[in-house]
């Protein structure tokens, strides 16, 4: 950790817009003064009172810096998010105002990929469902049903960025056939590129959503894509809830037009559609793809490192803007 | 009878018989895959005769047996079948077959080969990820409405860089190792003998445990492996260690494992098998850090279809004097 900071660094005020972890709070507090937005009942009043002193905002996948917040903080210099996703930050506005933006790529890639494969196995092999079967005493009454093999299956990856690439490599260890859809075809990849997402969905059994959420990709997994994936198909989402039309997803699962789903993200976290709770062919996780002790520490260290770099007038470690 | 029925009946009378004492699961589930021009199944379980009477009355026509782990082929049974040439088992293990007598009489034995390996390995990896990343317990947490009420679920543990000790590097163990390498795990193993593989070998399972963050049990149940995972091994594994078992329940001292889990002497477990299935120690049912499976590591539809085709393939090979597809060779 870089301690070569100005003696007055403790006067720099950082606004944390949502709780992330005690560790992150403690680390930021070592070098900066921290305000925690969720401690204040009247957030608007708080912002009004302190708007001229807040120089940095720290967010996460849950909350960031929208246009309204950015406009209300004239001294804002940097937004550092404890996530790789940038969908909660108004990037255009930051660019416009010369506000720096930093995120936490790479340190979480492995964990997210591990969870994607874990979700595939949990859905296909019915791991959670059969754990419930044992715990409820049902096993004493009869054998559990047959499940579906994962090895050798066709996996389609939506978004072949850092995370998509690593998911593909893990799926290869299971002899899976990999196809992908991305904004552009990637050179030097040994996987089949599908310029059309519906074609990808028609040609794979498991579709993994691993792209970033932007205005263009909202609801990119829509009714047609879900229907193309089909009654034996499985949808895995480790990206953002809004990438999938959740209403259509629920109806497809209820009607059997989609075989199953493994979901780590939802449109309105922490709320999850009630209909999904009652389904056996889905696995539902509370946004834990990067939630390991090791990775959350690495992400927090990167956030603090970026803040220290910026206010120490050094290059950002992982700049976005 | 119609002429063609008579003809077919006459023809099938000449087909060699394959004895089935108790139907193996693949036969129960995919019976039509066992209809063949080379042989006819003889289902002892459909007869009102005692098994001994049945075998005596059909002894002259039985050339093969189709069985599975829960249908033992004992010395007594073998002695009643002078024409027996092959035992086909729809399992990887052969401890339910009297191998010395088969060897003595030149009766070939064919098993499931490595058909189960992929699915068993997938199940083992699925359990490992589930325990380390808390998938089943976080799913439970969410379904109980606790994400909105309480907030985030406790953090899990990263796979990359972890040392995973595979107990038994046979077909299944090798497939587990191949998959785990892709997750950045360091693979170590203990086996009866060292293998030409790039993984560190430990001749002693206790030493393996002391150098591992997780143990994955992939070995068969033998006199040597019974209760091999005992208190000493579990203490060597340590408070942060986890155990995954896709082998046989009896390889682990189950009572001791339960004690270690309850007391926090190991961190968690993913178990597909138990000493006394379908009974699972009730203490495990209360724990959040275990994942419990009803012995289904190889029960995928695809695997069973492959198993049927392999069993039939072995039988047809025998009756057309071709080499067996998956013979069990002497060790």
XYZ file of C-alpha atoms in Angstrom:
652
model
C 0.000 0.000 0.000
C 1.318 3.387 -1.004
C 1.871 5.601 2.006
C 3.713 8.333 0.191
C 0.887 10.744 0.491
C 0.647 14.338 1.460
C 0.350 14.838 5.221
C -2.925 16.594 4.624
C -4.451 13.611 2.813
C -6.670 12.989 5.794
C -8.547 16.104 4.792
C -9.618 14.620 1.497
C -13.228 13.588 1.739
C -14.493 10.399 0.182
C -18.200 9.661 -0.071
C -19.100 5.968 0.011
C -22.522 5.654 -1.599
C -23.292 2.110 -0.428
C -21.872 -0.379 2.056
C -19.193 -2.603 0.528
C -17.169 -4.144 3.337
C -15.756 -3.246 6.716
C -12.311 -3.902 5.293
C -12.768 -1.361 2.509
C -14.088 1.259 4.920
C -11.174 0.725 7.303
C -8.597 0.915 4.527
C -10.052 4.110 3.034
C -10.232 5.642 6.524
C -6.489 5.087 6.954
C -5.775 7.764 4.367
C -8.998 9.735 3.904
C -12.016 11.088 5.705
C -15.043 8.981 4.859
C -18.734 9.800 4.767
C -21.101 6.867 4.490
C -24.215 7.952 2.621
C -26.386 5.160 4.021
C -25.924 6.501 7.563
C -27.891 9.629 6.716
C -31.666 9.543 6.687
C -32.010 12.718 4.654
C -29.501 12.086 1.881
C -30.406 15.220 -0.009
C -29.733 17.399 2.992
C -26.471 15.648 3.668
C -25.297 16.237 0.099
C -26.335 19.869 0.251
C -24.344 20.362 3.432
C -21.178 18.650 2.251
C -21.251 19.103 -1.502
C -18.349 21.452 -1.647
C -15.982 19.166 0.208
C -16.582 15.788 -1.388
C -13.738 14.986 -3.790
C -14.212 11.285 -4.356
C -17.091 8.816 -4.632
C -16.702 5.105 -3.951
C -19.418 2.756 -5.203
C -20.002 -0.864 -6.144
C -22.269 -2.962 -8.371
C -25.156 -1.807 -6.171
C -24.714 1.962 -6.516
C -22.421 4.430 -8.254
C -22.590 7.987 -9.488
C -25.479 9.007 -11.699
C -25.908 12.367 -13.428
C -27.773 13.832 -10.474
C -25.083 12.969 -7.947
C -22.268 14.108 -10.227
C -23.978 17.456 -10.819
C -24.450 17.968 -7.099
C -20.750 17.515 -6.263
C -18.763 20.345 -7.876
C -15.475 19.262 -6.285
C -15.733 15.650 -7.431
C -12.472 14.457 -8.981
C -12.735 10.677 -9.062
C -15.320 7.896 -8.966
C -13.843 4.561 -7.888
C -16.142 1.561 -8.088
C -15.554 -1.729 -6.286
C -16.783 -3.688 -9.311
C -15.790 -4.220 -12.910
C -19.267 -3.210 -14.115
C -19.747 0.487 -14.902
C -23.499 0.553 -15.453
C -24.160 2.579 -12.306
C -21.835 5.412 -13.386
C -22.692 8.131 -15.887
C -19.444 7.759 -17.834
C -20.305 10.394 -20.417
C -20.881 12.993 -17.757
C -17.632 12.097 -16.006
C -15.734 12.427 -19.290
C -17.401 15.759 -19.938
C -16.408 17.130 -16.533
C -12.918 15.619 -16.447
C -13.812 13.352 -13.547
C -11.628 10.200 -13.377
C -13.265 6.783 -13.166
C -11.570 3.598 -11.932
C -12.963 0.056 -11.532
C -11.659 -3.381 -10.418
C -11.067 -5.553 -13.512
C -8.935 -8.733 -13.658
C -8.795 -9.442 -9.913
C -12.312 -10.875 -10.019
C -12.220 -12.608 -13.417
C -11.362 -16.072 -12.082
C -13.981 -16.007 -9.329
C -16.732 -14.961 -11.730
C -15.748 -17.669 -14.223
C -15.626 -20.275 -11.436
C -19.123 -19.314 -10.375
C -20.426 -19.499 -13.949
C -19.219 -23.106 -14.205
C -20.487 -23.818 -10.702
C -23.925 -22.566 -11.745
C -23.911 -24.681 -14.908
C -23.114 -27.795 -12.867
C -25.613 -26.879 -10.173
C -28.404 -26.531 -12.747
C -27.577 -29.451 -15.053
C -26.698 -31.878 -12.263
C -29.431 -30.535 -9.991
C -26.995 -30.176 -7.096
C -29.068 -27.741 -4.999
C -32.317 -29.544 -5.775
C -30.936 -32.919 -4.754
C -29.342 -31.423 -1.629
C -32.893 -30.320 -0.698
C -34.096 -33.854 -1.555
C -31.680 -35.352 0.968
C -32.272 -32.755 3.690
C -36.046 -33.141 3.517
C -35.858 -36.917 4.000
C -37.184 -37.676 0.502
C -34.194 -39.902 -0.308
C -35.452 -42.428 2.236
C -38.631 -42.754 0.181
C -37.090 -43.166 -3.257
C -34.214 -42.498 -5.609
C -33.670 -39.060 -7.080
C -34.218 -38.580 -10.792
C -31.586 -38.690 -13.544
C -29.756 -35.495 -14.307
C -28.109 -34.030 -17.399
C -24.468 -34.502 -18.352
C -22.269 -31.393 -18.675
C -19.132 -32.796 -20.318
C -19.191 -32.383 -24.076
C -22.155 -30.028 -24.218
C -22.335 -26.912 -26.403
C -21.791 -23.669 -24.520
C -22.589 -20.274 -26.003
C -20.961 -17.222 -24.459
C -22.507 -13.783 -24.844
C -19.639 -11.343 -24.478
C -16.110 -12.568 -25.108
C -14.299 -10.063 -22.918
C -11.981 -10.879 -20.026
C -14.591 -12.902 -18.189
C -16.084 -14.647 -21.256
C -12.641 -15.766 -22.398
C -11.815 -17.350 -19.055
C -15.222 -19.070 -18.866
C -14.552 -20.554 -22.320
C -11.190 -21.946 -21.187
C -12.768 -23.655 -18.182
C -15.577 -25.099 -20.306
C -12.931 -26.500 -22.671
C -11.611 -28.630 -19.782
C -15.036 -30.296 -19.833
C -14.677 -30.932 -23.613
C -17.447 -28.450 -24.325
C -18.036 -27.022 -27.785
C -17.753 -23.241 -27.522
C -19.548 -20.616 -29.582
C -19.846 -16.907 -28.883
C -21.498 -13.655 -29.762
C -19.747 -10.355 -29.264
C -19.896 -6.865 -30.763
C -17.015 -7.889 -33.023
C -15.350 -11.181 -33.879
C -12.149 -11.743 -31.869
C -9.006 -12.715 -33.780
C -7.067 -15.862 -32.873
C -9.920 -17.556 -31.045
C -10.648 -21.170 -31.809
C -14.353 -20.799 -31.122
C -17.210 -20.329 -33.588
C -18.374 -16.742 -33.851
C -22.095 -16.074 -34.269
C -22.783 -12.501 -35.393
C -26.423 -13.009 -34.423
C -27.342 -13.813 -30.816
C -30.455 -15.768 -31.763
C -28.301 -18.040 -33.960
C -25.936 -18.596 -31.030
C -28.874 -19.445 -28.767
C -30.262 -21.882 -31.360
C -26.931 -23.644 -31.553
C -26.009 -24.115 -27.932
C -27.471 -25.886 -24.956
C -26.086 -23.552 -22.314
C -25.991 -19.778 -22.865
C -23.780 -17.787 -20.496
C -24.413 -14.041 -20.260
C -21.030 -12.405 -19.680
C -21.211 -9.049 -21.418
C -21.303 -5.575 -19.864
C -24.536 -3.661 -19.360
C -24.850 -0.577 -21.533
C -27.766 1.238 -23.129
C -27.390 -1.034 -26.160
C -27.354 -4.326 -24.262
C -30.383 -3.810 -21.999
C -32.684 -6.817 -22.407
C -30.394 -8.223 -25.086
C -31.568 -11.654 -23.917
C -35.212 -11.266 -24.897
C -38.120 -13.570 -25.666
C -36.755 -14.595 -29.069
C -33.328 -15.469 -27.669
C -34.899 -17.429 -24.811
C -37.196 -19.328 -27.205
C -34.211 -20.119 -29.416
C -32.385 -21.579 -26.421
C -35.425 -23.782 -25.924
C -37.022 -26.310 -23.556
C -33.729 -28.186 -23.065
C -31.671 -25.018 -22.884
C -30.140 -23.438 -19.807
C -29.488 -19.725 -19.271
C -26.684 -18.641 -16.938
C -26.432 -14.961 -15.979
C -23.334 -13.670 -14.189
C -23.456 -10.268 -15.866
C -26.201 -7.864 -14.874
C -29.888 -8.530 -14.285
C -30.974 -5.949 -16.857
C -29.206 -7.834 -19.660
C -32.090 -10.322 -19.514
C -35.790 -9.509 -19.890
C -36.642 -10.919 -16.479
C -40.381 -10.958 -17.086
C -39.912 -13.012 -20.258
C -37.437 -15.289 -18.479
C -39.918 -16.050 -15.718
C -42.732 -16.763 -18.153
C -40.509 -19.016 -20.288
C -39.471 -21.034 -17.222
C -43.034 -21.342 -15.962
C -44.257 -22.459 -19.389
C -41.376 -24.868 -19.988
C -40.114 -22.954 -23.015
C -36.725 -22.787 -21.251
C -35.196 -25.814 -19.493
C -33.493 -24.110 -16.577
C -31.530 -21.117 -15.338
C -28.642 -20.238 -13.029
C -28.879 -16.593 -11.979
C -26.473 -14.539 -9.897
C -28.001 -11.201 -10.851
C -31.491 -9.735 -11.085
C -33.151 -6.596 -12.392
C -34.056 -5.227 -8.947
C -31.648 -6.711 -6.464
C -32.139 -7.820 -3.725
C -35.694 -8.499 -4.922
C -36.150 -11.731 -6.853
C -39.391 -12.609 -8.698
C -41.501 -14.747 -6.392
C -42.246 -17.222 -9.206
C -38.562 -18.179 -9.423
C -38.425 -19.070 -5.726
C -40.878 -21.897 -6.308
C -38.969 -23.480 -9.221
C -36.744 -26.539 -8.881
C -34.944 -26.087 -12.206
C -33.296 -22.791 -11.257
C -30.387 -21.895 -9.010
C -30.620 -18.413 -7.476
C -27.641 -16.626 -5.948
C -27.451 -13.248 -4.159
C -24.864 -11.607 -6.495
C -21.856 -13.523 -5.239
C -19.746 -13.987 -8.372
C -16.797 -12.079 -6.907
C -17.673 -12.851 -3.298
C -14.626 -14.632 -1.954
C -12.465 -13.452 0.902
C -9.428 -13.288 -1.363
C -11.034 -11.424 -4.243
C -12.995 -8.884 -2.222
C -9.769 -7.942 -0.452
C -8.007 -7.583 -3.793
C -10.871 -5.440 -5.132
C -10.870 -3.220 -2.032
C -7.072 -2.812 -2.238
C -7.456 -1.762 -5.874
C -10.079 0.866 -4.965
C -7.843 2.321 -2.251
C -4.830 2.091 -4.559
C -6.653 4.085 -7.229
C -7.716 6.759 -4.729
C -4.183 7.073 -3.380
C -2.742 7.186 -6.896
C -5.110 9.945 -7.948
C -4.625 12.151 -4.896
C -0.885 11.407 -4.944
C -0.846 12.706 -8.520
C 0.224 9.342 -9.910
C -1.309 7.363 -12.793
C -4.445 5.446 -11.872
C -3.942 1.701 -11.461
C -7.072 0.674 -13.418
C -8.500 3.740 -15.156
C -11.674 3.655 -17.217
C -11.974 7.382 -17.884
C -49.449 -69.408 -33.763
C -48.847 -67.592 -37.048
C -46.058 -69.068 -39.146
C -43.734 -66.064 -38.698
C -44.251 -66.082 -34.931
C -43.417 -69.758 -34.855
C -40.323 -69.043 -36.909
C -39.216 -66.239 -34.591
C -39.901 -68.351 -31.531
C -37.906 -71.182 -33.080
C -35.070 -68.788 -33.923
C -34.941 -67.249 -30.449
C -34.747 -70.706 -28.969
C -31.307 -70.929 -30.492
C -30.094 -67.621 -29.147
C -27.628 -67.826 -26.282
C -29.126 -66.771 -22.992
C -27.944 -63.899 -20.838
C -28.968 -64.372 -17.227
C -30.275 -61.417 -15.235
C -30.798 -62.199 -11.547
C -31.715 -58.642 -10.582
C -32.138 -55.952 -13.242
C -29.341 -53.402 -13.276
C -30.597 -49.779 -13.362
C -29.758 -49.303 -17.082
C -31.974 -52.290 -17.956
C -34.822 -50.980 -15.815
C -34.599 -47.542 -17.404
C -33.802 -48.432 -21.024
C -35.042 -51.980 -21.478
C -35.541 -51.657 -25.235
C -31.803 -51.094 -25.737
C -31.206 -54.715 -24.669
C -33.170 -56.284 -27.500
C -30.569 -57.964 -29.687
C -30.254 -60.467 -32.500
C -27.247 -62.028 -30.781
C -28.737 -62.993 -27.435
C -31.840 -63.196 -25.322
C -32.212 -62.026 -21.746
C -33.305 -64.626 -19.227
C -34.944 -62.793 -16.355
C -34.691 -64.891 -13.182
C -36.474 -62.162 -11.224
C -39.642 -62.754 -13.265
C -39.755 -66.419 -12.375
C -41.627 -67.960 -9.463
C -38.871 -70.553 -9.076
C -36.210 -70.130 -6.431
C -32.992 -68.821 -7.865
C -31.280 -72.192 -7.447
C -34.086 -74.065 -9.204
C -34.116 -71.490 -11.957
C -30.372 -71.764 -12.536
C -30.455 -75.559 -12.526
C -33.275 -75.656 -15.090
C -31.514 -73.199 -17.444
C -27.887 -74.138 -16.779
C -27.350 -75.569 -20.275
C -28.259 -72.334 -22.075
C -26.751 -69.561 -19.898
C -23.572 -68.242 -21.489
C -23.428 -64.800 -19.927
C -24.643 -62.834 -16.924
C -25.735 -59.189 -16.914
C -25.492 -57.668 -13.439
C -24.647 -54.605 -11.402
C -23.235 -53.765 -7.972
C -26.321 -54.871 -6.073
C -26.596 -58.244 -7.832
C -23.708 -60.390 -6.549
C -22.259 -63.147 -8.727
C -21.255 -65.569 -5.990
C -19.261 -68.810 -6.022
C -22.514 -70.781 -5.602
C -24.064 -69.118 -8.633
C -20.947 -69.666 -10.751
C -20.860 -73.345 -9.815
C -24.402 -73.856 -11.171
C -23.510 -72.421 -14.616
C -21.137 -74.748 -16.512
C -21.587 -72.931 -19.845
C -20.856 -69.443 -18.492
C -18.331 -67.476 -20.583
C -18.805 -63.834 -19.572
C -20.053 -61.650 -16.735
C -21.008 -58.115 -17.763
C -21.469 -55.655 -14.928
C -22.991 -52.212 -15.399
C -20.630 -50.820 -12.791
C -16.969 -49.879 -12.574
C -16.422 -51.911 -9.418
C -16.222 -55.725 -9.471
C -16.200 -56.569 -5.760
C -19.651 -58.168 -6.089
C -18.224 -60.765 -8.495
C -16.226 -63.813 -7.332
C -13.175 -62.918 -9.426
C -10.880 -65.819 -8.364
C -13.441 -68.396 -9.588
C -13.939 -66.476 -12.849
C -10.184 -66.402 -13.392
C -9.880 -70.109 -12.568
C -12.540 -71.077 -15.085
C -11.549 -68.560 -17.761
C -14.835 -66.672 -17.447
C -14.293 -63.166 -18.819
C -15.562 -60.122 -16.912
C -16.480 -56.813 -18.553
C -17.327 -53.686 -16.586
C -18.366 -50.109 -17.307
C -14.822 -49.152 -18.265
C -14.366 -45.414 -18.048
C -17.970 -44.583 -18.996
C -18.620 -43.089 -15.596
C -15.481 -41.026 -15.437
C -16.699 -37.770 -16.977
C -19.940 -37.586 -15.032
C -18.301 -38.586 -11.756
C -15.592 -35.958 -12.318
C -18.205 -33.322 -13.188
C -20.070 -34.166 -9.978
C -16.880 -33.959 -7.909
C -15.964 -30.558 -9.368
C -19.547 -29.358 -8.965
C -19.442 -30.315 -5.283
C -16.042 -28.674 -4.762
C -17.208 -25.387 -6.286
C -20.473 -25.582 -4.317
C -18.727 -26.042 -0.963
C -16.036 -23.397 -1.548
C -18.370 -20.851 -3.138
C -21.365 -21.752 -0.930
C -23.732 -22.193 -3.880
C -26.385 -24.432 -2.268
C -26.322 -22.515 1.006
C -26.557 -19.111 -0.701
C -29.432 -20.389 -2.853
C -31.131 -21.539 0.371
C -30.480 -18.124 1.941
C -32.039 -16.326 -1.005
C -35.089 -18.601 -1.182
C -35.741 -17.945 2.506
C -36.045 -14.239 1.718
C -32.911 -13.353 3.664
C -31.144 -11.351 0.937
C -33.669 -8.531 1.252
C -33.943 -8.931 5.040
C -30.340 -9.345 6.140
C -28.137 -8.328 3.227
C -25.165 -10.038 1.672
C -24.335 -13.689 2.224
C -20.985 -14.482 3.883
C -17.976 -14.678 1.558
C -16.783 -17.915 0.034
C -13.297 -19.104 -0.828
C -11.427 -18.720 -4.125
C -10.491 -21.883 -6.057
C -7.403 -20.545 -7.822
C -4.160 -21.459 -6.098
C -5.771 -23.954 -3.767
C -4.107 -27.347 -3.325
C -6.478 -30.193 -4.126
C -5.468 -33.704 -3.091
C -7.063 -36.468 -5.152
C -7.364 -39.775 -3.336
C -7.238 -42.447 -6.014
C -5.938 -41.396 -9.424
C -7.855 -43.876 -11.575
C -10.062 -42.944 -14.520
C -12.250 -40.682 -12.407
C -9.361 -39.078 -10.493
C -7.567 -38.268 -13.747
C -10.643 -36.545 -15.148
C -11.035 -34.541 -11.942
C -7.383 -33.478 -12.159
C -7.753 -32.359 -15.787
C -10.721 -30.143 -14.913
C -9.189 -28.667 -11.763
C -6.096 -27.527 -13.616
C -8.308 -25.209 -15.665
C -9.427 -23.556 -12.404
C -5.837 -22.853 -11.382
C -5.793 -25.469 -8.618
C -2.588 -27.279 -7.684
C -3.314 -30.973 -8.074
C -1.712 -33.509 -5.736
C -2.610 -37.174 -5.360
C -2.348 -40.400 -3.465
C -2.799 -43.699 -5.250
C -1.654 -47.311 -4.863
C 1.228 -46.515 -7.194
C 2.863 -43.463 -8.729
C 1.575 -42.536 -12.201
C 3.273 -40.789 -15.144
C 1.415 -37.524 -14.486
C 2.597 -33.967 -13.770
C 1.014 -33.938 -10.291
C 2.832 -34.343 -6.974
C 2.516 -37.870 -5.577
C 2.117 -38.609 -1.865
C 2.490 -42.237 -0.843
C 0.670 -41.575 2.405
C -2.867 -40.168 2.496
C -2.197 -38.366 5.758
C 0.724 -36.511 4.189
C -1.470 -35.720 1.199
C -4.062 -34.234 3.560
C -1.451 -32.177 5.400
C -0.467 -30.580 2.084
C -3.981 -30.039 0.735
C -6.761 -27.506 1.111
C -9.291 -30.060 -0.123
C -9.406 -33.834 -0.519
C -11.421 -35.426 -3.297
C -12.135 -39.129 -2.740
C -12.255 -40.947 -6.089
C -11.021 -44.384 -5.101
C -12.809 -47.731 -5.016
C -13.780 -49.369 -1.735
C -11.365 -52.166 -0.845
C -10.010 -53.643 2.373
C -7.154 -51.129 2.164
C -9.350 -48.081 1.583
C -12.094 -48.833 4.125
C -12.096 -46.003 6.719
C -8.861 -44.746 5.210
C -10.059 -41.159 5.766
C -9.925 -41.251 9.539
C -9.479 -38.737 12.326
C -5.743 -38.470 11.763
C -6.258 -37.622 8.096
C -8.979 -35.105 8.870
C -6.922 -33.334 11.519
C -4.020 -33.199 9.048
C -6.375 -31.627 6.519
C -7.178 -28.990 9.089
C -9.754 -26.390 10.065
C -9.832 -24.755 6.624
C -9.934 -28.071 4.774
C -12.855 -29.613 2.922
C -13.644 -33.144 1.775
C -15.505 -34.192 -1.370
C -16.539 -37.846 -1.692
C -17.735 -39.393 -4.954
C -16.223 -42.818 -4.194
C -17.901 -44.899 -1.507
C -19.193 -43.752 1.884
C -17.203 -46.392 3.759
C -13.859 -44.955 2.612
C -14.456 -42.269 5.252
C -14.954 -42.906 8.970
C -18.353 -41.266 8.811
C -18.954 -40.809 12.547
C -15.569 -39.176 12.918
C -16.212 -36.923 9.948
C -19.508 -35.807 11.468
C -17.709 -35.007 14.739
C -15.002 -33.047 12.910
C -17.584 -31.054 10.959
C -19.707 -30.274 14.014
C -16.633 -29.196 15.996
C -15.132 -27.174 13.154
C -12.054 -29.391 12.853
C -12.628 -29.377 9.115
C -14.382 -26.572 7.245
C -16.938 -28.387 5.123
C -17.814 -31.339 2.916
C -19.512 -32.270 -0.352
C -20.818 -35.829 -0.120
C -22.448 -37.989 -2.769
C -22.083 -41.230 -0.817
C -22.658 -42.430 2.741
C -21.978 -45.515 4.824
C -25.608 -46.523 5.143
C -27.552 -45.058 2.216
C -30.144 -43.644 2.073
C -29.552 -42.759 5.744
C -27.556 -39.600 6.288
C -26.355 -38.701 9.806
C -28.889 -36.204 11.137
C -26.168 -33.816 12.322
C -25.233 -33.233 8.684
C -28.784 -32.194 7.847
C -28.395 -29.233 10.229
C -25.110 -27.973 8.775
C -24.818 -25.127 6.294
C -21.261 -25.973 5.243
C -22.044 -29.371 3.727
C -23.611 -30.301 0.404
C -25.471 -33.617 0.417
C -26.243 -35.635 -2.688
C -28.314 -38.846 -3.048
C -25.593 -40.985 -4.734
C -26.242 -39.726 -8.233
C -22.710 -38.823 -9.353
C -23.039 -40.959 -12.470
C -26.783 -40.966 -12.937
C -27.140 -38.791 -16.015
C -29.392 -39.903 -18.871
C -26.481 -39.680 -21.286
C -24.271 -41.873 -19.112
C -26.935 -44.528 -18.806
C -27.560 -44.642 -22.534
C -23.791 -45.063 -23.029
C -23.769 -47.773 -20.349
C -26.547 -49.724 -22.100
C -24.707 -49.535 -25.405
C -21.467 -50.674 -23.772
C -23.095 -53.629 -21.994
C -24.876 -54.745 -25.163
C -21.688 -54.152 -27.153
C -19.748 -56.459 -24.832
C -22.402 -59.185 -25.074
C -22.587 -58.938 -28.858
C -18.784 -59.049 -29.067
C -18.755 -62.277 -27.052
C -21.346 -63.950 -29.275
C -19.637 -62.905 -32.489
C -16.179 -63.888 -31.224
C -14.925 -60.321 -31.273
C -12.735 -58.778 -28.568
C -14.654 -57.433 -25.591
C -15.073 -53.652 -25.433
C -14.263 -53.211 -21.739
C -12.703 -56.367 -20.306
C -11.454 -56.321 -16.729
C -7.866 -57.472 -16.895
C -6.001 -59.166 -14.063
C -4.141 -56.724 -11.822
